[in-house]
PDB file of C-alpha atoms and ligand atoms in Angstrom:
ATOM      1  CA  MET A  14     -52.369 -55.148  46.615  1.00 83.00           C
ATOM      2  CA  PRO A  15     -48.900 -54.918  48.036  1.00 84.00           C
ATOM      3  CA  GLU A  16     -46.824 -52.169  46.447  1.00 85.00           C
ATOM      4  CA  ALA A  17     -43.961 -54.622  46.067  1.00 88.00           C
ATOM      5  CA  LEU A  18     -46.444 -56.651  43.548  1.00 91.00           C
ATOM      6  CA  ARG A  19     -47.919 -53.629  42.011  1.00 91.00           C
ATOM      7  CA  ASP A  20     -44.530 -52.353  40.927  1.00 91.00           C
ATOM      8  CA  LEU A  21     -43.625 -55.788  39.188  1.00 95.00           C
ATOM      9  CA  SER A  22     -43.292 -56.256  35.454  1.00 96.00           C
ATOM     10  CA  TRP A  23     -45.777 -58.812  33.745  1.00 96.00           C
ATOM     11  CA  PRO A  24     -43.155 -61.384  33.520  1.00 97.00           C
ATOM     12  CA  ALA A  25     -41.972 -60.917  37.374  1.00 97.00           C
ATOM     13  CA  LEU A  26     -45.686 -60.955  38.466  1.00 97.00           C
ATOM     14  CA  ALA A  27     -46.386 -64.096  36.414  1.00 98.00           C
ATOM     15  CA  GLY A  28     -43.312 -65.650  38.063  1.00 98.00           C
ATOM     16  CA  VAL A  29     -44.745 -64.825  41.329  1.00 97.00           C
ATOM     17  CA  VAL A  30     -48.280 -66.240  40.506  1.00 98.00           C
ATOM     18  CA  LEU A  31     -46.507 -69.367  39.151  1.00 98.00           C
ATOM     19  CA  ALA A  32     -44.468 -69.573  42.533  1.00 98.00           C
ATOM     20  CA  PHE A  33     -47.634 -69.414  44.757  1.00 98.00           C
ATOM     21  CA  PHE A  34     -49.762 -71.989  42.710  1.00 98.00           C
ATOM     22  CA  VAL A  35     -47.060 -74.672  41.885  1.00 98.00           C
ATOM     23  CA  THR A  36     -45.741 -74.263  45.625  1.00 98.00           C
ATOM     24  CA  LEU A  37     -49.110 -74.906  46.659  1.00 98.00           C
ATOM     25  CA  THR A  38     -49.819 -77.660  44.224  1.00 98.00           C
ATOM     26  CA  VAL A  39     -46.367 -79.645  45.090  1.00 98.00           C
ATOM     27  CA  ALA A  40     -46.873 -79.095  48.938  1.00 98.00           C
ATOM     28  CA  ASN A  41     -50.273 -80.304  48.985  1.00 98.00           C
ATOM     29  CA  VAL A  42     -49.906 -83.130  46.308  1.00 98.00           C
ATOM     30  CA  ALA A  43     -47.070 -84.277  48.651  1.00 98.00           C
ATOM     31  CA  LEU A  44     -49.007 -83.913  51.861  1.00 98.00           C
ATOM     32  CA  GLY A  45     -51.883 -86.088  50.040  1.00 98.00           C
ATOM     33  CA  PHE A  46     -49.671 -88.963  49.378  1.00 98.00           C
ATOM     34  CA  ALA A  47     -48.070 -88.864  52.806  1.00 98.00           C
ATOM     35  CA  LEU A  48     -51.532 -89.000  54.319  1.00 98.00           C
ATOM     36  CA  GLU A  49     -52.123 -92.398  51.904  1.00 98.00           C
ATOM     37  CA  ARG A  50     -49.007 -93.560  53.219  1.00 98.00           C
ATOM     38  CA  ALA A  51     -49.233 -92.773  56.615  1.00 98.00           C
ATOM     39  CA  MET A  52     -52.956 -94.159  57.213  1.00 98.00           C
ATOM     40  CA  PRO A  53     -53.107 -97.660  55.342  1.00 97.00           C
ATOM     41  CA  LYS A  54     -56.053 -98.332  57.320  1.00 97.00           C
ATOM     42  CA  ARG A  55     -58.093 -95.468  56.178  1.00 98.00           C
ATOM     43  CA  LYS A  56     -57.988 -96.230  52.495  1.00 98.00           C
ATOM     44  CA  ILE A  57     -61.382 -95.221  50.931  1.00 98.00           C
ATOM     45  CA  PHE A  58     -61.373 -97.550  47.786  1.00 98.00           C
ATOM     46  CA  ALA A  59     -59.170-100.894  47.850  1.00 98.00           C
ATOM     47  CA  VAL A  60     -59.515-100.512  44.054  1.00 98.00           C
ATOM     48  CA  PRO A  61     -56.405-100.121  41.770  1.00 97.00           C
ATOM     49  CA  LEU A  62     -55.980 -96.997  39.821  1.00 97.00           C
ATOM     50  CA  ALA A  63     -56.784 -97.179  35.961  1.00 97.00           C
ATOM     51  CA  GLU A  64     -53.727 -97.862  33.725  1.00 96.00           C
ATOM     52  CA  GLY A  65     -51.924 -94.577  32.944  1.00 97.00           C
ATOM     53  CA  GLN A  66     -54.009 -92.437  35.430  1.00 97.00           C
ATOM     54  CA  LEU A  67     -51.117 -90.702  37.093  1.00 98.00           C
ATOM     55  CA  GLY A  68     -49.579 -89.416  33.945  1.00 98.00           C
ATOM     56  CA  HIS A  69     -53.298 -88.244  32.701  1.00 98.00           C
ATOM     57  CA  GLU A  70     -53.795 -86.162  35.862  1.00 98.00           C
ATOM     58  CA  LEU A  71     -50.246 -84.807  35.618  1.00 98.00           C
ATOM     59  CA  VAL A  72     -50.939 -83.237  32.240  1.00 98.00           C
ATOM     60  CA  GLY A  73     -54.344 -82.223  33.682  1.00 98.00           C
ATOM     61  CA  ASN A  74     -52.668 -80.219  36.310  1.00 98.00           C
ATOM     62  CA  VAL A  75     -50.420 -78.639  33.606  1.00 98.00           C
ATOM     63  CA  VAL A  76     -53.358 -77.458  31.879  1.00 98.00           C
ATOM     64  CA  PHE A  77     -55.047 -76.150  35.035  1.00 98.00           C
ATOM     65  CA  LEU A  78     -51.952 -74.384  36.260  1.00 98.00           C
ATOM     66  CA  GLY A  79     -51.373 -72.809  33.152  1.00 98.00           C
ATOM     67  CA  VAL A  80     -54.906 -71.524  32.812  1.00 98.00           C
ATOM     68  CA  THR A  81     -54.546 -70.311  36.328  1.00 98.00           C
ATOM     69  CA  VAL A  82     -51.558 -68.381  36.346  1.00 98.00           C
ATOM     70  CA  ALA A  83     -52.382 -66.567  33.025  1.00 98.00           C
ATOM     71  CA  THR A  84     -55.925 -65.693  34.711  1.00 98.00           C
ATOM     72  CA  VAL A  85     -54.920 -64.666  37.906  1.00 98.00           C
ATOM     73  CA  THR A  86     -51.683 -62.709  36.613  1.00 98.00           C
ATOM     74  CA  GLY A  87     -53.919 -60.882  34.202  1.00 97.00           C
ATOM     75  CA  ALA A  88     -56.344 -59.862  36.728  1.00 97.00           C
ATOM     76  CA  LEU A  89     -53.793 -58.579  39.247  1.00 97.00           C
ATOM     77  CA  GLY A  90     -51.756 -56.901  36.305  1.00 96.00           C
ATOM     78  CA  SER A  91     -54.561 -55.264  34.835  1.00 95.00           C
ATOM     79  CA  GLY A  92     -55.673 -53.879  38.204  1.00 94.00           C
ATOM     80  CA  LEU A  93     -59.163 -54.410  37.519  1.00 96.00           C
ATOM     81  CA  ILE A  94     -59.982 -56.154  40.934  1.00 96.00           C
ATOM     82  CA  ARG A  95     -60.549 -53.155  43.693  1.00 97.00           C
ATOM     83  CA  PHE A  96     -58.477 -53.718  46.874  1.00 97.00           C
ATOM     84  CA  GLY A  97     -59.261 -51.547  49.672  1.00 96.00           C
ATOM     85  CA  GLU A  98     -56.727 -50.542  52.792  1.00 96.00           C
ATOM     86  CA  GLU A  99     -55.792 -53.936  54.512  1.00 97.00           C
ATOM     87  CA  SER A 100     -57.369 -54.705  58.088  1.00 97.00           C
ATOM     88  CA  PHE A 101     -58.151 -57.763  59.971  1.00 98.00           C
ATOM     89  CA  ALA A 102     -61.861 -57.112  59.360  1.00 98.00           C
ATOM     90  CA  ARG A 103     -61.648 -56.720  55.462  1.00 98.00           C
ATOM     91  CA  GLY A 104     -59.303 -59.780  55.343  1.00 98.00           C
ATOM     92  CA  ALA A 105     -61.667 -62.067  57.300  1.00 98.00           C
ATOM     93  CA  ALA A 106     -64.686 -60.506  55.250  1.00 98.00           C
ATOM     94  CA  THR A 107     -62.934 -61.088  51.890  1.00 98.00           C
ATOM     95  CA  PHE A 108     -62.125 -64.815  52.868  1.00 98.00           C
ATOM     96  CA  THR A 109     -65.643 -65.645  54.275  1.00 98.00           C
ATOM     97  CA  VAL A 110     -67.422 -64.237  51.130  1.00 98.00           C
ATOM     98  CA  MET A 111     -65.396 -66.236  49.037  1.00 98.00           C
ATOM     99  CA  LEU A 112     -65.844 -69.215  50.716  1.00 98.00           C
ATOM    100  CA  LEU A 113     -69.304 -68.825  50.414  1.00 98.00           C
ATOM    101  CA  GLY A 114     -69.612 -67.545  46.947  1.00 98.00           C
ATOM    102  CA  PHE A 115     -67.323 -70.281  45.831  1.00 98.00           C
ATOM    103  CA  GLN A 116     -69.481 -72.969  46.929  1.00 97.00           C
ATOM    104  CA  VAL A 117     -72.320 -71.364  45.094  1.00 98.00           C
ATOM    105  CA  PHE A 118     -70.530 -70.739  42.131  1.00 98.00           C
ATOM    106  CA  TYR A 119     -68.815 -74.260  41.867  1.00 98.00           C
ATOM    107  CA  TYR A 120     -72.163 -76.190  42.503  1.00 98.00           C
ATOM    108  CA  PHE A 121     -73.951 -74.721  39.663  1.00 97.00           C
ATOM    109  CA  LEU A 122     -70.587 -75.029  37.422  1.00 98.00           C
ATOM    110  CA  HIS A 123     -70.624 -78.924  38.239  1.00 97.00           C
ATOM    111  CA  ARG A 124     -73.887 -79.234  37.651  1.00 97.00           C
ATOM    112  CA  ALA A 125     -73.839 -77.677  34.306  1.00 96.00           C
ATOM    113  CA  MET A 126     -70.794 -79.769  33.347  1.00 96.00           C
ATOM    114  CA  HIS A 127     -72.978 -82.827  33.869  1.00 96.00           C
ATOM    115  CA  VAL A 128     -75.244 -81.723  31.127  1.00 95.00           C
ATOM    116  CA  ARG A 129     -75.045 -83.802  28.312  1.00 94.00           C
ATOM    117  CA  ALA A 130     -73.600 -80.856  25.976  1.00 94.00           C
ATOM    118  CA  LEU A 131     -71.078 -79.483  28.428  1.00 96.00           C
ATOM    119  CA  LEU A 132     -69.975 -83.315  29.727  1.00 96.00           C
ATOM    120  CA  ARG A 133     -67.446 -83.954  27.162  1.00 96.00           C
ATOM    121  CA  PHE A 134     -65.439 -81.051  28.825  1.00 97.00           C
ATOM    122  CA  HIS A 135     -65.725 -82.490  32.565  1.00 97.00           C
ATOM    123  CA  ARG A 136     -64.827 -86.262  31.229  1.00 97.00           C
ATOM    124  CA  TRP A 137     -61.121 -85.698  31.829  1.00 97.00           C
ATOM    125  CA  HIS A 138     -61.753 -85.085  35.648  1.00 97.00           C
ATOM    126  CA  HIS A 139     -63.799 -88.338  35.927  1.00 97.00           C
ATOM    127  CA  GLU A 140     -61.144 -90.601  34.088  1.00 96.00           C
ATOM    128  CA  SER A 141     -60.071 -90.867  37.889  1.00 97.00           C
ATOM    129  CA  GLN A 142     -62.671 -92.984  39.449  1.00 97.00           C
ATOM    130  CA  VAL A 143     -60.639 -93.583  42.126  1.00 98.00           C
ATOM    131  CA  THR A 144     -58.938 -90.482  43.204  1.00 98.00           C
ATOM    132  CA  THR A 145     -55.402 -89.283  44.112  1.00 98.00           C
ATOM    133  CA  PRO A 146     -54.211 -86.062  45.477  1.00 98.00           C
ATOM    134  CA  LEU A 147     -53.521 -85.206  41.568  1.00 98.00           C
ATOM    135  CA  SER A 148     -57.173 -85.708  40.485  1.00 98.00           C
ATOM    136  CA  ALA A 149     -58.031 -82.555  41.810  1.00 98.00           C
ATOM    137  CA  GLN A 150     -56.518 -80.159  39.219  1.00 98.00           C
ATOM    138  CA  SER A 151     -56.828 -82.879  36.751  1.00 98.00           C
ATOM    139  CA  VAL A 152     -59.450 -81.245  34.325  1.00 98.00           C
ATOM    140  CA  SER A 153     -59.631 -80.267  30.644  1.00 98.00           C
ATOM    141  CA  PHE A 154     -58.745 -76.897  29.441  1.00 98.00           C
ATOM    142  CA  VAL A 155     -62.396 -75.684  29.133  1.00 98.00           C
ATOM    143  CA  GLU A 156     -63.174 -76.877  32.398  1.00 98.00           C
ATOM    144  CA  ALA A 157     -60.062 -75.227  33.896  1.00 98.00           C
ATOM    145  CA  CYS A 158     -61.458 -71.682  32.122  1.00 98.00           C
ATOM    146  CA  GLY A 159     -64.859 -72.552  33.968  1.00 98.00           C
ATOM    147  CA  TRP A 160     -62.887 -72.608  37.273  1.00 98.00           C
ATOM    148  CA  MET A 161     -61.598 -68.951  36.615  1.00 98.00           C
ATOM    149  CA  PHE A 162     -64.839 -67.572  36.939  1.00 98.00           C
ATOM    150  CA  GLY A 163     -64.855 -68.773  40.497  1.00 98.00           C
ATOM    151  CA  TYR A 164     -60.975 -67.823  41.113  1.00 98.00           C
ATOM    152  CA  VAL A 165     -61.203 -64.288  39.268  1.00 98.00           C
ATOM    153  CA  ALA A 166     -64.627 -63.144  38.197  1.00 98.00           C
ATOM    154  CA  LEU A 167     -66.235 -63.921  41.372  1.00 98.00           C
ATOM    155  CA  PRO A 168     -63.817 -61.449  43.092  1.00 98.00           C
ATOM    156  CA  LEU A 169     -63.804 -59.088  40.576  1.00 98.00           C
ATOM    157  CA  ALA A 170     -67.295 -58.668  41.032  1.00 98.00           C
ATOM    158  CA  LEU A 171     -67.387 -58.638  44.841  1.00 98.00           C
ATOM    159  CA  SER A 172     -64.715 -56.173  44.652  1.00 98.00           C
ATOM    160  CA  TYR A 173     -67.199 -53.579  42.942  1.00 97.00           C
ATOM    161  CA  VAL A 174     -69.690 -54.177  45.778  1.00 98.00           C
ATOM    162  CA  ALA A 175     -66.809 -53.549  48.378  1.00 97.00           C
ATOM    163  CA  PRO A 176     -63.093 -53.423  47.991  1.00 98.00           C
ATOM    164  CA  LEU A 177     -61.584 -56.629  48.784  1.00 98.00           C
ATOM    165  CA  SER A 178     -58.420 -57.286  51.024  1.00 98.00           C
ATOM    166  CA  PHE A 179     -55.768 -58.876  48.925  1.00 98.00           C
ATOM    167  CA  TRP A 180     -54.631 -60.925  51.708  1.00 97.00           C
ATOM    168  CA  GLY A 181     -58.136 -62.584  52.313  1.00 98.00           C
ATOM    169  CA  LEU A 182     -58.149 -63.106  48.621  1.00 98.00           C
ATOM    170  CA  ALA A 183     -54.867 -65.038  48.494  1.00 98.00           C
ATOM    171  CA  GLY A 184     -55.669 -66.605  51.970  1.00 98.00           C
ATOM    172  CA  TYR A 185     -58.807 -68.028  50.133  1.00 98.00           C
ATOM    173  CA  LEU A 186     -57.266 -69.438  47.331  1.00 98.00           C
ATOM    174  CA  ALA A 187     -54.613 -70.916  49.318  1.00 98.00           C
ATOM    175  CA  PHE A 188     -57.134 -72.816  51.322  1.00 98.00           C
ATOM    176  CA  ASN A 189     -59.268 -73.561  48.112  1.00 98.00           C
ATOM    177  CA  VAL A 190     -56.176 -75.296  46.389  1.00 98.00           C
ATOM    178  CA  SER A 191     -55.011 -76.849  49.397  1.00 98.00           C
ATOM    179  CA  GLY A 192     -58.307 -78.239  50.325  1.00 98.00           C
ATOM    180  CA  ASN A 193     -59.079 -79.389  46.891  1.00 98.00           C
ATOM    181  CA  ILE A 194     -56.145 -81.353  46.231  1.00 98.00           C
ATOM    182  CA  VAL A 195     -55.801 -82.958  49.828  1.00 98.00           C
ATOM    183  CA  GLY A 196     -59.205 -83.900  49.673  1.00 98.00           C
ATOM    184  CA  HIS A 197     -58.903 -86.027  46.687  1.00 98.00           C
ATOM    185  CA  ALA A 198     -56.279 -88.332  48.474  1.00 98.00           C
ATOM    186  CA  ASN A 199     -57.939 -91.831  48.530  1.00 98.00           C
ATOM    187  CA  VAL A 200     -57.937 -91.945  52.615  1.00 98.00           C
ATOM    188  CA  GLU A 201     -60.053 -90.606  55.310  1.00 98.00           C
ATOM    189  CA  PRO A 202     -58.278 -88.830  57.978  1.00 97.00           C
ATOM    190  CA  ASN A 203     -61.294 -87.510  59.576  1.00 97.00           C
ATOM    191  CA  ALA A 204     -62.822 -88.436  63.122  1.00 96.00           C
ATOM    192  CA  PRO A 205     -66.140 -89.410  63.372  1.00 95.00           C
ATOM    193  CA  ALA A 206     -67.123 -85.954  64.774  1.00 96.00           C
ATOM    194  CA  ALA A 207     -66.581 -84.583  61.444  1.00 97.00           C
ATOM    195  CA  ALA A 208     -68.561 -86.796  59.721  1.00 95.00           C
ATOM    196  CA  THR A 209     -72.080 -85.714  61.160  1.00 94.00           C
ATOM    197  CA  ARG A 210     -74.627 -83.921  59.145  1.00 93.00           C
ATOM    198  CA  GLY A 211     -74.156 -80.816  61.151  1.00 94.00           C
ATOM    199  CA  ALA A 212     -70.338 -80.538  60.735  1.00 96.00           C
ATOM    200  CA  THR A 213     -70.547 -81.508  56.957  1.00 95.00           C
ATOM    201  CA  LEU A 214     -72.557 -78.084  56.712  1.00 94.00           C
ATOM    202  CA  PHE A 215     -68.943 -76.604  56.860  1.00 95.00           C
ATOM    203  CA  ALA A 216     -66.530 -79.325  55.532  1.00 95.00           C
ATOM    204  CA  ASN A 217     -66.899 -82.443  54.106  1.00 96.00           C
ATOM    205  CA  VAL A 218     -65.148 -85.885  54.904  1.00 97.00           C
ATOM    206  CA  PHE A 219     -62.998 -87.162  51.969  1.00 98.00           C
ATOM    207  CA  VAL A 220     -65.469 -90.045  51.416  1.00 98.00           C
ATOM    208  CA  TYR A 221     -68.033 -87.722  50.597  1.00 98.00           C
ATOM    209  CA  HIS A 222     -66.453 -86.553  47.071  1.00 98.00           C
ATOM    210  CA  ALA A 223     -64.871 -89.833  46.496  1.00 98.00           C
ATOM    211  CA  LEU A 224     -68.602 -91.102  46.128  1.00 98.00           C
ATOM    212  CA  HIS A 225     -69.145 -88.383  43.441  1.00 97.00           C
ATOM    213  CA  HIS A 226     -65.988 -90.186  41.250  1.00 97.00           C
ATOM    214  CA  ALA A 227     -67.091 -93.564  41.675  1.00 97.00           C
ATOM    215  CA  ARG A 228     -70.782 -93.066  41.176  1.00 96.00           C
ATOM    216  CA  TRP A 229     -70.671 -90.389  38.727  1.00 93.00           C
ATOM    217  CA  THR A 230     -73.772 -88.647  40.157  1.00 92.00           C
ATOM    218  CA  GLY A 231     -74.735 -86.914  43.097  1.00 95.00           C
ATOM    219  CA  HIS A 232     -72.544 -85.091  45.612  1.00 97.00           C
ATOM    220  CA  TYR A 233     -71.725 -81.768  43.272  1.00 97.00           C
ATOM    221  CA  SER A 234     -70.744 -79.625  46.236  1.00 96.00           C
ATOM    222  CA  PHE A 235     -67.267 -78.296  46.927  1.00 95.00           C
ATOM    223  CA  GLN A 236     -65.833 -78.547  50.503  1.00 93.00           C
ATOM    224  CA  ALA A 237     -69.296 -78.746  52.228  1.00 96.00           C
ATOM    225  CA  ALA A 238     -72.638 -80.734  51.638  1.00 96.00           C
ATOM    226  CA  THR A 239     -74.474 -78.052  52.104  1.00 96.00           C
ATOM    227  CA  MET A 240     -75.772 -77.261  48.428  1.00 97.00           C
ATOM    228  CA  ASP A 241     -76.302 -80.728  47.885  1.00 97.00           C
ATOM    229  CA  ARG A 242     -78.518 -80.844  50.712  1.00 96.00           C
ATOM    230  CA  LEU A 243     -80.316 -77.858  49.663  1.00 96.00           C
ATOM    231  CA  PHE A 244     -80.766 -79.252  46.257  1.00 96.00           C
ATOM    232  CA  GLY A 245     -81.389 -82.722  47.134  1.00 95.00           C
ATOM    233  CA  THR A 246     -78.122 -84.681  45.537  1.00 96.00           C
ATOM    234  CA  GLU A 247     -76.809 -85.735  48.367  1.00 97.00           C
ATOM    235  CA  TYR A 248     -76.449 -89.776  48.839  1.00 97.00           C
ATOM    236  CA  ARG A 249     -78.319 -91.142  52.176  1.00 96.00           C
ATOM    237  CA  ASP A 250     -75.653 -93.839  52.719  1.00 97.00           C
ATOM    238  CA  TRP A 251     -72.252 -91.848  52.874  1.00 97.00           C
ATOM    239  CA  PRO A 252     -72.267 -91.888  56.778  1.00 97.00           C
ATOM    240  CA  GLU A 253     -72.509 -95.724  56.564  1.00 97.00           C
ATOM    241  CA  LEU A 254     -69.603 -95.826  54.073  1.00 98.00           C
ATOM    242  CA  TYR A 255     -67.680 -93.342  56.214  1.00 98.00           C
ATOM    243  CA  ALA A 256     -68.170 -95.748  59.190  1.00 97.00           C
ATOM    244  CA  ARG A 257     -67.035 -98.696  57.197  1.00 98.00           C
ATOM    245  CA  VAL A 258     -63.659 -96.894  55.911  1.00 98.00           C
ATOM    246  CA  SER A 259     -63.068 -95.387  59.536  1.00 97.00           C
ATOM    247  CA  GLN A 260     -63.171 -98.854  60.917  1.00 96.00           C
ATOM    248  CA  GLY A 261     -60.522 -99.906  58.494  1.00 97.00           C
ATOM    249  CA  LYS A 262     -62.855-101.794  55.774  1.00 97.00           C
ATOM    250  CA  ALA A 263     -61.837 -99.882  52.803  1.00 98.00           C
ATOM    251  CA  LEU A 264     -64.473-100.025  49.959  1.00 98.00           C
ATOM    252  CA  THR A 265     -63.540-102.999  47.869  1.00 97.00           C
ATOM    253  CA  SER A 266     -65.710-101.980  44.741  1.00 97.00           C
ATOM    254  CA  LEU A 267     -66.826 -98.360  43.109  1.00 97.00           C
ATOM    255  CA  GLN A 268     -70.294 -99.911  43.456  1.00 96.00           C
ATOM    256  CA  GLU A 269     -70.516-100.513  47.075  1.00 97.00           C
ATOM    257  CA  ARG A 270     -73.484 -99.198  48.884  1.00 97.00           C
ATOM    258  CA  GLY A 271     -74.906 -98.722  52.348  1.00 96.00           C
ATOM    259  CA  ASP A 272     -78.208-100.080  53.726  1.00 96.00           C
ATOM    260  CA  SER A 273     -79.706 -96.872  53.433  1.00 96.00           C
ATOM    261  CA  TYR A 274     -78.827 -96.321  49.959  1.00 96.00           C
ATOM    262  CA  ALA A 275     -81.426 -94.891  47.705  1.00 94.00           C
ATOM    263  CA  PRO A 276     -81.033 -93.679  44.092  1.00 92.00           C
ATOM    264  CA  LEU A 277     -81.095 -89.764  43.109  1.00 90.00           C
ATOM    265  CA  LYS A 278     -83.155 -88.503  40.685  1.00 81.00           C
ATOM    266  CA  ALA A 279     -81.108 -87.710  37.567  1.00 70.00           C
ATOM    267  CA  PRO A 280     -81.392 -83.916  36.834  1.00 68.00           C
ATOM    268  CA  ALA A 281     -82.970 -82.774  33.797  1.00 63.00           C
ATOM    269  CA  GLY A 282     -80.355 -82.985  30.731  1.00 70.00           C
ATOM    270  CA  SER A 283     -77.785 -84.728  32.646  1.00 75.00           C
ATOM    271  CA  GLY A 284     -75.745 -87.068  30.443  1.00 75.00           C
ATOM    272  CA  SER A 285     -74.555 -90.623  31.521  1.00 76.00           C
ATOM    273  CA  ARG A 286     -70.916 -91.993  32.133  1.00 74.00           C
TER     274      ARG A 286
HETATM  275 ZN1   ZN B 319     -68.353 -84.388  38.109  1.00 74.61          ZN
HETATM  276 ZN1   ZN B 320     -63.282 -84.361  41.824  1.00 74.61          ZN
END
């Protein structure tokens, strides 16, 4: 960890962490809404937002940022995460291991939250049936605490396998927050080359997660479709819906389906909307 941070008092460290996450949030929310405005012909759902949705999402963001800032400040200030000497290799390895580890972690967290017993903590996020950039971090207090296993406990555990790069971890968290926020915009900016089965092993098109919000089940993955593909929770018809949206035909109903649509088997113990 940089000495300048190590020497800070607790309140000053909290201030730096707060500035990091709030700046990322504000910049990416602005970018997401700007994309929606700049590409009106690439709108995903031509369905109005629920009444009071943006206010609800704002409250969720405040909860998420509060939990994140407190947890990350605690992790850094306590010195529990082991950081090694900075090098390009350590930075790249830290970023890559976090990128893969977070996807595996988030998939199981998300599946768990759809189990009947935990669903009440996840309903907050699903109040957004048509998403906005503010939907990404709009979660309940308990769900925000769940995310902290990915933001803090995962790197903490990894750092005892091998010391991490501080900048690799900070870079990954910035990437995670940015992708999450912009990826919830109700717009599809991706070119067709990004919407193939091969490309979505690395990054999803925006239609992909929009369908999770519209349909409730399926598409539990974060960032890439890989985990859904491995566990059979990927819809077959999303490429058709991507094609419609990319041709300027926004989806006019949350129930819209492609010809290749097939229902997914509901996982055992999963609760319904
Ligand atoms: Zn969900
Ligand atoms: Zn979401």
